[in-house]
Short mmCIF file of C-alpha atoms in Angstrom, two decimals:
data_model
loop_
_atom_site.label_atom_id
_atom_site.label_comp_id
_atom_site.label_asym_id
_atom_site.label_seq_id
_atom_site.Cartn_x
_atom_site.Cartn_y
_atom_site.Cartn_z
CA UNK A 1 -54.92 31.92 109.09
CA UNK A 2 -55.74 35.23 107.19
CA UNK A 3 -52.33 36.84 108.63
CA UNK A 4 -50.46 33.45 108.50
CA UNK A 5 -51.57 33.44 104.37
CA UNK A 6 -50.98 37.36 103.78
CA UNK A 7 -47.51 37.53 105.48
CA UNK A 8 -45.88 35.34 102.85
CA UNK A 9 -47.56 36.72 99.81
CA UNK A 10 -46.15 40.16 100.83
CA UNK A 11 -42.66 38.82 101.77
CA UNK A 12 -42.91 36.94 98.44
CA UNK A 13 -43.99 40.17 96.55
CA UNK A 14 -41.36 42.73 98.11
CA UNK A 15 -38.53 40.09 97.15
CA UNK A 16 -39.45 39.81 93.41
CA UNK A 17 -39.58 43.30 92.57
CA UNK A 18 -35.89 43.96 92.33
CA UNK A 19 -35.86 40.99 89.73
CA UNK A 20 -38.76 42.95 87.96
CA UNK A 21 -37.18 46.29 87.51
CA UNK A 22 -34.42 44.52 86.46
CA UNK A 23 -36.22 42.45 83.74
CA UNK A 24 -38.25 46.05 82.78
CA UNK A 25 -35.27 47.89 81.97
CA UNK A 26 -33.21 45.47 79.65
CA UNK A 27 -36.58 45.27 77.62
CA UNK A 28 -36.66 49.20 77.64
CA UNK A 29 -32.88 48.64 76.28
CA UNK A 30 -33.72 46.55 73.73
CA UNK A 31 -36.61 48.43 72.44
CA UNK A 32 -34.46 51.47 72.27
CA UNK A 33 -31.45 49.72 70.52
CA UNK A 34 -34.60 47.96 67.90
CA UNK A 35 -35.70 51.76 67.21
CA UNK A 36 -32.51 53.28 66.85
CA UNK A 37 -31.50 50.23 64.36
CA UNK A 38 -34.93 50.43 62.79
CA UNK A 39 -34.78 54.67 62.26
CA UNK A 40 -31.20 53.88 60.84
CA UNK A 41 -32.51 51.03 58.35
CA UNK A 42 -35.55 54.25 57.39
CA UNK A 43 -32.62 56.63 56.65
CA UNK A 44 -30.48 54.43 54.67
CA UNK A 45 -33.61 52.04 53.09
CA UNK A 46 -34.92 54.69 50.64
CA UNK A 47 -31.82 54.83 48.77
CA UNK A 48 -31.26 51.38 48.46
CA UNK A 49 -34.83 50.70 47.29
CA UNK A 50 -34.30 53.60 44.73
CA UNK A 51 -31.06 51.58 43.27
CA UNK A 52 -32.69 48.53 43.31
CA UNK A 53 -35.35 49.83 41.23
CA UNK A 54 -33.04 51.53 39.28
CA UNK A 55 -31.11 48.63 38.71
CA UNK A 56 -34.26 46.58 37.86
CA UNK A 57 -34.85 49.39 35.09
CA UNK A 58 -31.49 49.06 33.55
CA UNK A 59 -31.38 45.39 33.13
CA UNK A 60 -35.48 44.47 32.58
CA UNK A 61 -36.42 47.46 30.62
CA UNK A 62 -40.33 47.29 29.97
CA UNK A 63 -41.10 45.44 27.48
CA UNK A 64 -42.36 47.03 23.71
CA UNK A 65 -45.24 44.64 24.38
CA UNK A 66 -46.60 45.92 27.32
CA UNK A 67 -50.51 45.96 27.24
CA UNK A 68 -50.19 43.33 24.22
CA UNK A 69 -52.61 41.11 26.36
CA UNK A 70 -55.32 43.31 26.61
CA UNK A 71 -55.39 44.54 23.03
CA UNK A 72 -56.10 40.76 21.72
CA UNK A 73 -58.68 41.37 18.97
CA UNK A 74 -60.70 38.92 20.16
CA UNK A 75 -61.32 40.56 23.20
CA UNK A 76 -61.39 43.89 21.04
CA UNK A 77 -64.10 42.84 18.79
CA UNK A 78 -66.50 42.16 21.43
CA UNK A 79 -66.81 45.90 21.46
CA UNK A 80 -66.39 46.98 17.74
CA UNK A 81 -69.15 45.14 16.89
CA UNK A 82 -71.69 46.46 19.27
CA UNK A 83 -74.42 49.07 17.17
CA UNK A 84 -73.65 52.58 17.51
CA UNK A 85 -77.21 53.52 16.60
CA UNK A 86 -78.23 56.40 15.10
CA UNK A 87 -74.46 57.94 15.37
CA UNK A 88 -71.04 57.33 13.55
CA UNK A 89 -67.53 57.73 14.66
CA UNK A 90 -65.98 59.83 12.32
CA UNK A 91 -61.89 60.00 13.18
CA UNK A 92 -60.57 63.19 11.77
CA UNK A 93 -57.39 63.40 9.95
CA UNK A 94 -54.57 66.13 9.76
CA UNK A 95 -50.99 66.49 9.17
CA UNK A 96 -48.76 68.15 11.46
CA UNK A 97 -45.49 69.86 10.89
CA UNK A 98 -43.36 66.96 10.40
CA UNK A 99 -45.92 66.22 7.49
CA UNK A 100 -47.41 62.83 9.14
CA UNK A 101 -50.61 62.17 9.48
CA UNK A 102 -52.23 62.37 13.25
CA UNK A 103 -55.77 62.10 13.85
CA UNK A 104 -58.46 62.61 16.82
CA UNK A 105 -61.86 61.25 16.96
CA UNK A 106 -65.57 62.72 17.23
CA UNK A 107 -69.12 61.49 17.55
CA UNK A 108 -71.30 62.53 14.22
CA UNK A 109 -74.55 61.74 13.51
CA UNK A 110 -75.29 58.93 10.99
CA UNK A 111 -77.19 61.15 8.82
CA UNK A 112 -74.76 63.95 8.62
CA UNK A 113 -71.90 61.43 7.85
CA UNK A 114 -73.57 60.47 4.78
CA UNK A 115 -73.94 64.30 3.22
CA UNK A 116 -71.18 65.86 1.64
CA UNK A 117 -68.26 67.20 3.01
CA UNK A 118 -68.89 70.49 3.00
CA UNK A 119 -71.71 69.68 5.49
CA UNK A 120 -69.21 68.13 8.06
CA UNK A 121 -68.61 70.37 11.00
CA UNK A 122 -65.03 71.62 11.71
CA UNK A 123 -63.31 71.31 14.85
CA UNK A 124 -60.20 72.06 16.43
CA UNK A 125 -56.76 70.74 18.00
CA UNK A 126 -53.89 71.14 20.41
CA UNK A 127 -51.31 73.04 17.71
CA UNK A 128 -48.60 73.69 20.31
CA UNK A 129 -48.52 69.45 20.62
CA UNK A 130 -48.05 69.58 17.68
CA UNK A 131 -45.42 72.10 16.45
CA UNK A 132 -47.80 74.37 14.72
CA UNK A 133 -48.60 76.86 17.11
CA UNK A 134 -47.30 78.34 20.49
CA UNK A 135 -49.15 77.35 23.83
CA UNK A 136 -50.66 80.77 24.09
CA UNK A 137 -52.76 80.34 21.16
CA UNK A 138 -52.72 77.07 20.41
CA UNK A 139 -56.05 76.33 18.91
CA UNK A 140 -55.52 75.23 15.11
CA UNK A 141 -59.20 74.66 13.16
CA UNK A 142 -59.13 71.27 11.07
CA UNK A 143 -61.34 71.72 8.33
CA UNK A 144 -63.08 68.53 6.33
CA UNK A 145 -62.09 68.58 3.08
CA UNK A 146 -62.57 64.68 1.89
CA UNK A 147 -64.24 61.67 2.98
CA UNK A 148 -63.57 57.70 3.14
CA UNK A 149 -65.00 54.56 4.94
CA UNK A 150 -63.28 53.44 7.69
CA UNK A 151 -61.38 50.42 7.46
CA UNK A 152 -60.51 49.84 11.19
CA UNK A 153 -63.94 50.66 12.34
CA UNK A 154 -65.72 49.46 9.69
CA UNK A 155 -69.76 50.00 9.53
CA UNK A 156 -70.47 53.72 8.22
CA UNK A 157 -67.76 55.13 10.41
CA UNK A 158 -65.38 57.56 8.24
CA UNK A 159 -61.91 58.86 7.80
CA UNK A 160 -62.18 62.43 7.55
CA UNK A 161 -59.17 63.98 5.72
CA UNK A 162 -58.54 67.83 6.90
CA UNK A 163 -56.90 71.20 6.12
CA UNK A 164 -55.43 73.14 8.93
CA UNK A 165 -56.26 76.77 9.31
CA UNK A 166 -55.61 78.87 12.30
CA UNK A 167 -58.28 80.97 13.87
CA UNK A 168 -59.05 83.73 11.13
CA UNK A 169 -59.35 81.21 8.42
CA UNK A 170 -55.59 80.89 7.20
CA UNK A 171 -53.92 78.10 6.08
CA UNK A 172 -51.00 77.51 8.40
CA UNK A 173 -47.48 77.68 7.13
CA UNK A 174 -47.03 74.01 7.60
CA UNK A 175 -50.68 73.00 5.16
CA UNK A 176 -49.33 72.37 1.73
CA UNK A 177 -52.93 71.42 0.74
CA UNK A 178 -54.26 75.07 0.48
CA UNK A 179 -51.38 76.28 -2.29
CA UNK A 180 -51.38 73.03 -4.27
CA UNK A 181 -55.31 73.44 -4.69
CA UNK A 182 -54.33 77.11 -6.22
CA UNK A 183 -51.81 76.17 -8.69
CA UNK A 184 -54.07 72.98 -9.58
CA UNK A 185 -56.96 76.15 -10.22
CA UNK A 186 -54.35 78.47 -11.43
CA UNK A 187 -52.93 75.99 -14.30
CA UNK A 188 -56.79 74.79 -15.59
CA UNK A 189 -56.40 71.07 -14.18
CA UNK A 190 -60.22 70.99 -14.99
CA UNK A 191 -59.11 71.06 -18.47
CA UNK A 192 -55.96 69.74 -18.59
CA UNK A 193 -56.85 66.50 -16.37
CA UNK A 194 -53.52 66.01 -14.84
CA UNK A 195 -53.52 62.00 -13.63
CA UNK A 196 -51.15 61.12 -11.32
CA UNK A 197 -49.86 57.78 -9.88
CA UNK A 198 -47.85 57.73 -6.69
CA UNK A 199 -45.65 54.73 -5.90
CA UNK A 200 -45.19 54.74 -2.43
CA UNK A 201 -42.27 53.14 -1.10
CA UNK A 202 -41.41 52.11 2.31
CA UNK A 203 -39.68 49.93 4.48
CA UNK A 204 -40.68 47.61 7.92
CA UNK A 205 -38.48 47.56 11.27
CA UNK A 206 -38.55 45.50 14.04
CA UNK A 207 -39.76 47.24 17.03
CA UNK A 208 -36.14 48.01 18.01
CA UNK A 209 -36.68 50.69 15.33
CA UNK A 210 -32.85 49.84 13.75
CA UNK A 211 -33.43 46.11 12.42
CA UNK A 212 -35.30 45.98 8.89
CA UNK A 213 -37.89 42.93 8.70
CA UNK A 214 -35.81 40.16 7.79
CA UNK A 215 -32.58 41.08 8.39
CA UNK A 216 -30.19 39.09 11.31
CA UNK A 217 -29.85 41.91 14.32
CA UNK A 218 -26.65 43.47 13.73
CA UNK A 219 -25.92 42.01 10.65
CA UNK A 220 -26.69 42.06 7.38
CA UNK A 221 -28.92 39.27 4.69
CA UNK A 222 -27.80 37.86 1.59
CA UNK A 223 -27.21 40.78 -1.25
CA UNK A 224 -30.30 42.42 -3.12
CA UNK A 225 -31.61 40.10 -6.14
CA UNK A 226 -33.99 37.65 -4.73
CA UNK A 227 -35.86 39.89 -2.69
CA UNK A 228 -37.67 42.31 -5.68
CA UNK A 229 -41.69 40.95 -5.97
CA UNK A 230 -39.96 37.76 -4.30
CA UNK A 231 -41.95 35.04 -2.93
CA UNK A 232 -40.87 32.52 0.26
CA UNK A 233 -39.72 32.97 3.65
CA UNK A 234 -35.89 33.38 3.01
CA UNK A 235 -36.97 36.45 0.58
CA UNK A 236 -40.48 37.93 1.26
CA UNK A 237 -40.29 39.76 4.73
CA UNK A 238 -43.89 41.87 5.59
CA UNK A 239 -46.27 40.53 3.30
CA UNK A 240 -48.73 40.85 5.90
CA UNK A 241 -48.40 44.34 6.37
CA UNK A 242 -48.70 44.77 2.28
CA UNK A 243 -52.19 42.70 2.07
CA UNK A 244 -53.71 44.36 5.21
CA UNK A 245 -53.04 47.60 3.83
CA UNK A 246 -54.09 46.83 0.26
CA UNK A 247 -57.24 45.27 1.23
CA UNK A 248 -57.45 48.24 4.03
CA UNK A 249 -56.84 51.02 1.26
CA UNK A 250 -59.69 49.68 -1.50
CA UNK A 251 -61.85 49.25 1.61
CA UNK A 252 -61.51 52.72 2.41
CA UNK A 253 -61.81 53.47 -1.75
CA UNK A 254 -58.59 54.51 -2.36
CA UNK A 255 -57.66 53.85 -5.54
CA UNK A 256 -54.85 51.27 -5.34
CA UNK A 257 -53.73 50.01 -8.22
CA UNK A 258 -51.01 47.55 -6.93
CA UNK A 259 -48.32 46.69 -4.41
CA UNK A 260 -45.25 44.70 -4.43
CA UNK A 261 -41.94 43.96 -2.73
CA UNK A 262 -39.24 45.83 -3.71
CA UNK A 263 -34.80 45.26 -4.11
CA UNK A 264 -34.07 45.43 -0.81
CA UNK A 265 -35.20 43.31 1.84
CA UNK A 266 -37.91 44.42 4.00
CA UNK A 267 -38.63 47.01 1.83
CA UNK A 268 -42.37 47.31 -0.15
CA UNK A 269 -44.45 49.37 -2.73
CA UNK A 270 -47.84 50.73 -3.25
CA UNK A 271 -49.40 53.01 -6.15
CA UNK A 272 -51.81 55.07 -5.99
CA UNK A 273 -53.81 55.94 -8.89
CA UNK A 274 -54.64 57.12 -11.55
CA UNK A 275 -55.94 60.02 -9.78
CA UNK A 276 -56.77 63.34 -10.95
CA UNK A 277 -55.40 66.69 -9.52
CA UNK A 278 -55.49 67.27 -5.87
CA UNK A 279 -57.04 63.78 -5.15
CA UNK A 280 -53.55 62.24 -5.62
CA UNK A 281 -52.34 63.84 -2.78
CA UNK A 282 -55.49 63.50 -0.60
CA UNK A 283 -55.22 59.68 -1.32
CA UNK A 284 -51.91 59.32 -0.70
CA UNK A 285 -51.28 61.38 2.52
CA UNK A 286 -54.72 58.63 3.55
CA UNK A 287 -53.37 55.82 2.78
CA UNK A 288 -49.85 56.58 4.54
CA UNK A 289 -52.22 57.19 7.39
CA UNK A 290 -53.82 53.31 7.10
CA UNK A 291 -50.57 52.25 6.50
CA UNK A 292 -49.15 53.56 9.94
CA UNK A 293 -52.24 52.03 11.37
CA UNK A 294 -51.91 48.32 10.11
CA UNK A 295 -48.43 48.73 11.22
CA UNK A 296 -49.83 49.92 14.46
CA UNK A 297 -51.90 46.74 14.98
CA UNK A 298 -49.49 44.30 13.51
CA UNK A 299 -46.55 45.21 16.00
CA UNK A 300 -44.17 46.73 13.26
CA UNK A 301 -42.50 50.31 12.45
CA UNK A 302 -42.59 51.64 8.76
CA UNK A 303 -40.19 54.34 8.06
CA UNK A 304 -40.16 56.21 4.39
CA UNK A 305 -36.91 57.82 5.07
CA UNK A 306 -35.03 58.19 1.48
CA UNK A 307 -32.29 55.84 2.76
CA UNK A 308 -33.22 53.87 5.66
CA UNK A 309 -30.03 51.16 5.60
CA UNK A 310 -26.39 53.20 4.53
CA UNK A 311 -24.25 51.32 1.69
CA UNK A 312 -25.11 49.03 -0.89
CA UNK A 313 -29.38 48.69 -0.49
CA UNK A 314 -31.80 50.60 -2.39
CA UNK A 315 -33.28 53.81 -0.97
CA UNK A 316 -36.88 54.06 -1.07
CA UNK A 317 -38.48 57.00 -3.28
CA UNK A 318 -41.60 58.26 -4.47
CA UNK A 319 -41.47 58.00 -8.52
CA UNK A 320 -44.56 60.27 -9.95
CA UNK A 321 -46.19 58.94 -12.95
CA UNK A 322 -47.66 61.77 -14.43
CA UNK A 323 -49.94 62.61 -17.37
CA UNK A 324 -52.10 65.59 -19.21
CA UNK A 325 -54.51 65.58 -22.06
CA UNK A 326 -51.79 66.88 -24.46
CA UNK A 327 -49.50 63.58 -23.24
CA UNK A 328 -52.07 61.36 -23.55
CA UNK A 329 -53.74 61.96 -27.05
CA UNK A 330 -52.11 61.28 -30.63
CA UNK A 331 -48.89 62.56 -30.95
CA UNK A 332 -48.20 63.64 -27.38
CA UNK A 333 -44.84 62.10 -26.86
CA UNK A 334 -43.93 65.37 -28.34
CA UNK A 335 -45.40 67.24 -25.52
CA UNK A 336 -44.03 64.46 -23.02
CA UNK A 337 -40.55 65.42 -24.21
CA UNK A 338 -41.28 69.11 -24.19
CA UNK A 339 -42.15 68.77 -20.42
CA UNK A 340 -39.06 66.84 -19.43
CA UNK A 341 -37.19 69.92 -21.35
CA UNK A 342 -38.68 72.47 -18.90
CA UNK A 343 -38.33 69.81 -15.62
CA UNK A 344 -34.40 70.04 -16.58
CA UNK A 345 -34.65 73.85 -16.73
CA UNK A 346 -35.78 73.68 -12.88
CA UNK A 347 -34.30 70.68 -11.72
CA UNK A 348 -32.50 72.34 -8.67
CA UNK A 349 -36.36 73.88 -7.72
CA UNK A 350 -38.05 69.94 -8.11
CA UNK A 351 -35.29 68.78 -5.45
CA UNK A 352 -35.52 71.22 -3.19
CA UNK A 353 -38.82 70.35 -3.22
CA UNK A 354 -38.52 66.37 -3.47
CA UNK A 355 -37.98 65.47 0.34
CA UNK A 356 -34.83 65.38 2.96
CA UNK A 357 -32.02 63.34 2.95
CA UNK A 358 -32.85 62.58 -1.14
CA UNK A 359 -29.32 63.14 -1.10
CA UNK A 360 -28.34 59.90 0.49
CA UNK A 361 -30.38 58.05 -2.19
CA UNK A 362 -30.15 60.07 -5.51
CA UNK A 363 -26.46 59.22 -5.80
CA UNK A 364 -26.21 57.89 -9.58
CA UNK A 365 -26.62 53.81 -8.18
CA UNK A 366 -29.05 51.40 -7.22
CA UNK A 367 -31.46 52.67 -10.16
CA UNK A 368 -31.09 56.33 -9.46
CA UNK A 369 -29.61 59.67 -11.58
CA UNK A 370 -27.00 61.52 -9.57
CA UNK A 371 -28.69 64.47 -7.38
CA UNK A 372 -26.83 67.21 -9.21
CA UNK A 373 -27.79 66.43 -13.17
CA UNK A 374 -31.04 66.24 -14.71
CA UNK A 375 -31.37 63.47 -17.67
CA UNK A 376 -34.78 61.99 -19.19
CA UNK A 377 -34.27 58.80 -21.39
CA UNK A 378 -36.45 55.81 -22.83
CA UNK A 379 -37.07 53.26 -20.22
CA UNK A 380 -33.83 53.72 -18.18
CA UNK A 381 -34.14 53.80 -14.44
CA UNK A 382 -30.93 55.52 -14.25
CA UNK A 383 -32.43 58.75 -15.47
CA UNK A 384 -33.93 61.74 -13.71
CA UNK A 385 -36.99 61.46 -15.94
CA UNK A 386 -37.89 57.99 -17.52
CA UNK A 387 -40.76 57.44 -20.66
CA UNK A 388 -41.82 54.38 -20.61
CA UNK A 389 -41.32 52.03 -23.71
CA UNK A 390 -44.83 51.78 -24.63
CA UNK A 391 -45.08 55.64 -24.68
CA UNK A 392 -42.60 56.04 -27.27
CA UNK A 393 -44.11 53.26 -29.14
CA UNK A 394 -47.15 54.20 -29.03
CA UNK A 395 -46.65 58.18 -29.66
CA UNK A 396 -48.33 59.49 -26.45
CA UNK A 397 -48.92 58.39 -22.71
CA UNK A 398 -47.06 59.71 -19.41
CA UNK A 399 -43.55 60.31 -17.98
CA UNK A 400 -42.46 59.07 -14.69
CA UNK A 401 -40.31 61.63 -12.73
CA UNK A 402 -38.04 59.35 -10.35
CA UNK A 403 -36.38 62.19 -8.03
CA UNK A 404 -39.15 62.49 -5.47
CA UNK A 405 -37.77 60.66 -2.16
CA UNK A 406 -40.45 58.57 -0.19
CA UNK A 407 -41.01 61.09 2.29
CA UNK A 408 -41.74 63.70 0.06
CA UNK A 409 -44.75 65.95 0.82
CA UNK A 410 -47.36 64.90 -1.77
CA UNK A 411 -49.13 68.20 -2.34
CA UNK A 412 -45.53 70.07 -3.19
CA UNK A 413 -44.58 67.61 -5.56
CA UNK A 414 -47.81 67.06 -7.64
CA UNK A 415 -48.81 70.58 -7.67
CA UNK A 416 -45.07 71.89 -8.58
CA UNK A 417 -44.84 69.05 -11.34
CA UNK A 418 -48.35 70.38 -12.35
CA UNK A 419 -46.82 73.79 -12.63
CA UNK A 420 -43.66 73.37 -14.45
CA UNK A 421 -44.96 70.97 -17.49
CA UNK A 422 -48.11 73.25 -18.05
CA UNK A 423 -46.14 76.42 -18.01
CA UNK A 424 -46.13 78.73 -21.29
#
């Protein structure tokens, strides 16, 4: 029975193999033709998966909101308002060599924050990020130089506003801080008192960076007239960005003494002052600072370019309102006009001096004198140099010199206006 039972099991086996081997090598074929297909679809998959993402790029660029989500204040303030203790952030403030404002932050104990200035330690920056030094040397010293709460922070956390120096102490070529404080010292300004008020002008873009608040994208709105200190959706376009940065500015204690939308649409006004000597500038350079912060948090671009929109719009300038002791006493309308005599004698000097691309704005219309002449008058806003009516009523007060384009560095301008209406 064991033989009988064995026989046909090895009969049986010995007949199947040939079907076996068969069976074995069309699944080694296959496997081979599935690798070579599979190595083929690796050689030629890479590139396609680079187009498609390339492709993806092109027509789904990422979006200017990206991270929006995660910056929701609400979510935000759950960490602003925990206690700092015994320590302050103190966010240091400097301009670089396009003149804007950056800034870096440092830990600073709360006791130290409160002292003066002068007891505020100096630190340093990256100046070849910057455009103010070359990567072999790049170290630039930032120097405290004036204080102010912190408006984003709140708390006794400070703005610290800075001059930049470079390792031996110098002021760098690009800090127009250091020579306005020596003509200010140079001309007396501790006896001469020269008040200053800036009005800032700028103007709000939609994050494309080309479409003014307001306007249709690629077109154009109705004509200027309704839109100067205008009030109501179809003619007020940014008003939030004006009261956060008012309210942000006296917070800080700046001193603000208005705001206001201006002729074209979009486009908005600050002053600052009256402030005395180099502490126009300080304040100003500040609040620019807050002001590209609120823009910062309320998803907008501000631009103080001298013409922002070509054609038929107002440009956006800087007018200086500017004052001495001699203007402002009995009888100093006299003086007022002498200084507007000795502007004209160095009008090509005050330009050069008055920001780029004034050219584009100072072109004789929309409320400006024409680049190339110098003229002072009685309340006209057509003139280089305008006295206000209640100056020459009254006999005395200030001038306001209208040249000086919005981007216009604020230390040049106040210490060279200084200069010429004090000189002998």
């Amino acid at each position: 029975c064991h033989m009988t039972t064995n026989k046909p099991r090895h009969s049986s086996s010995v007949q199947r193999r040939p079907t076996f081997t068969t069976s074995f090598a069309l699944t080694t074929m296959k496997l081979a033709i599935a690798l070579l297909i599979a190595s083929a679809h690796a050689l030629v998959a890479p590139s396609r998966r680079q187009h498609q993402g390339t492709a993806l790029r092109a027509t789904a660029p990422l979006s200017q909101q990206t991270g929006f989500s995660s910056m929701d204040t609400a979510v935000l303030d759950r960490y602003m308002s925990l206690d700092t203790g015994d320590n302050v952030q103190a966010e240091y403030v400097f301009v670089d060599a396009d003149r804007t404002a950056r800034s870096k932050c440092r830990t600073l104990p709360k006791a130290k924050a409160k002292g003066a200035v002068t007891s505020l330690p100096k630190w340093t920056y990256d100046g070849s990020s910057t455009g103010q030094a070359p990567g072999d040397d790049s170290e630039v010293i930032i120097v405290p130089r004036a204080v102010y709460k912190d408006p984003f922070r709140g708390g006794d956390h400070i703005l610290v506003l800075c001059d930049t120096e470079d390792p031996e102490g110098n002021p760098l070529p690009t800090n127009s801080r250091a020579p306005a404080v020596v003509k200010f010292d140079a001309g007396d300004a501790k006896k001469q008192q020269p008040w200053y008020g800036l009005e800032q002008e700028y103007t709000l873009f939609n994050l494309d960076g080309t479409t003014p608040l307001g306007w249709p994208v690629g077109g154009f709105p109705k004509p200027q007239g309704p839109y100067y200190c205008g009030a109501g959706a179809d003619k007020s376009f940014g008003r939030a960005v004006s009261e956060a940065h008012y309210r942000a500015c006296l917070y800080a204690g700046l001193t603000v003494s208005g705001t206001n939308a201006e002729v074209m649409p979009g486009q908005w006004e600050y002053q600052i002052g009256p402030v005395v000597g180099i502490d126009a500038a300080d304040q100003l350079t500040i609040s620019r600072y807050i002001l590209d912060r609120v823009c910062e948090d309320l998803g907008v671009i501000v631009s103080i370019e001298p013409k922002p929109i070509e054609g038929d719009w107002n440009g956006a300038g800087m007018h200086i309102n500017f004052s001495t002791e001699d203007t402002r006493k009995a009888g100093g309308l006299a003086a007022i006009e002498a200084m507007c005599e000795k502007l004209g004698t160095k009008h090509d000097v005050h330009i050069a001096a008055y920001g780029e691309g004034n050219e584009k704005r100072l072109t004789g219309a929309c409320e400006t004198a024409d680049i190339n002449t110098f003229s002072y008058g009685v309340a006209d806003r057509g003139c280089s140099v305008r006295i206000p009516r209640d100056t020459a009523a009254e006999g005395c007060g200030y001038l306001e010199d209208r040249r000086p384009a919005s981007n216009v560095d604020p230390y040049l301008a106040t210490a060279l206006l200084f200069e010429t209406c004090t000189s002998a």
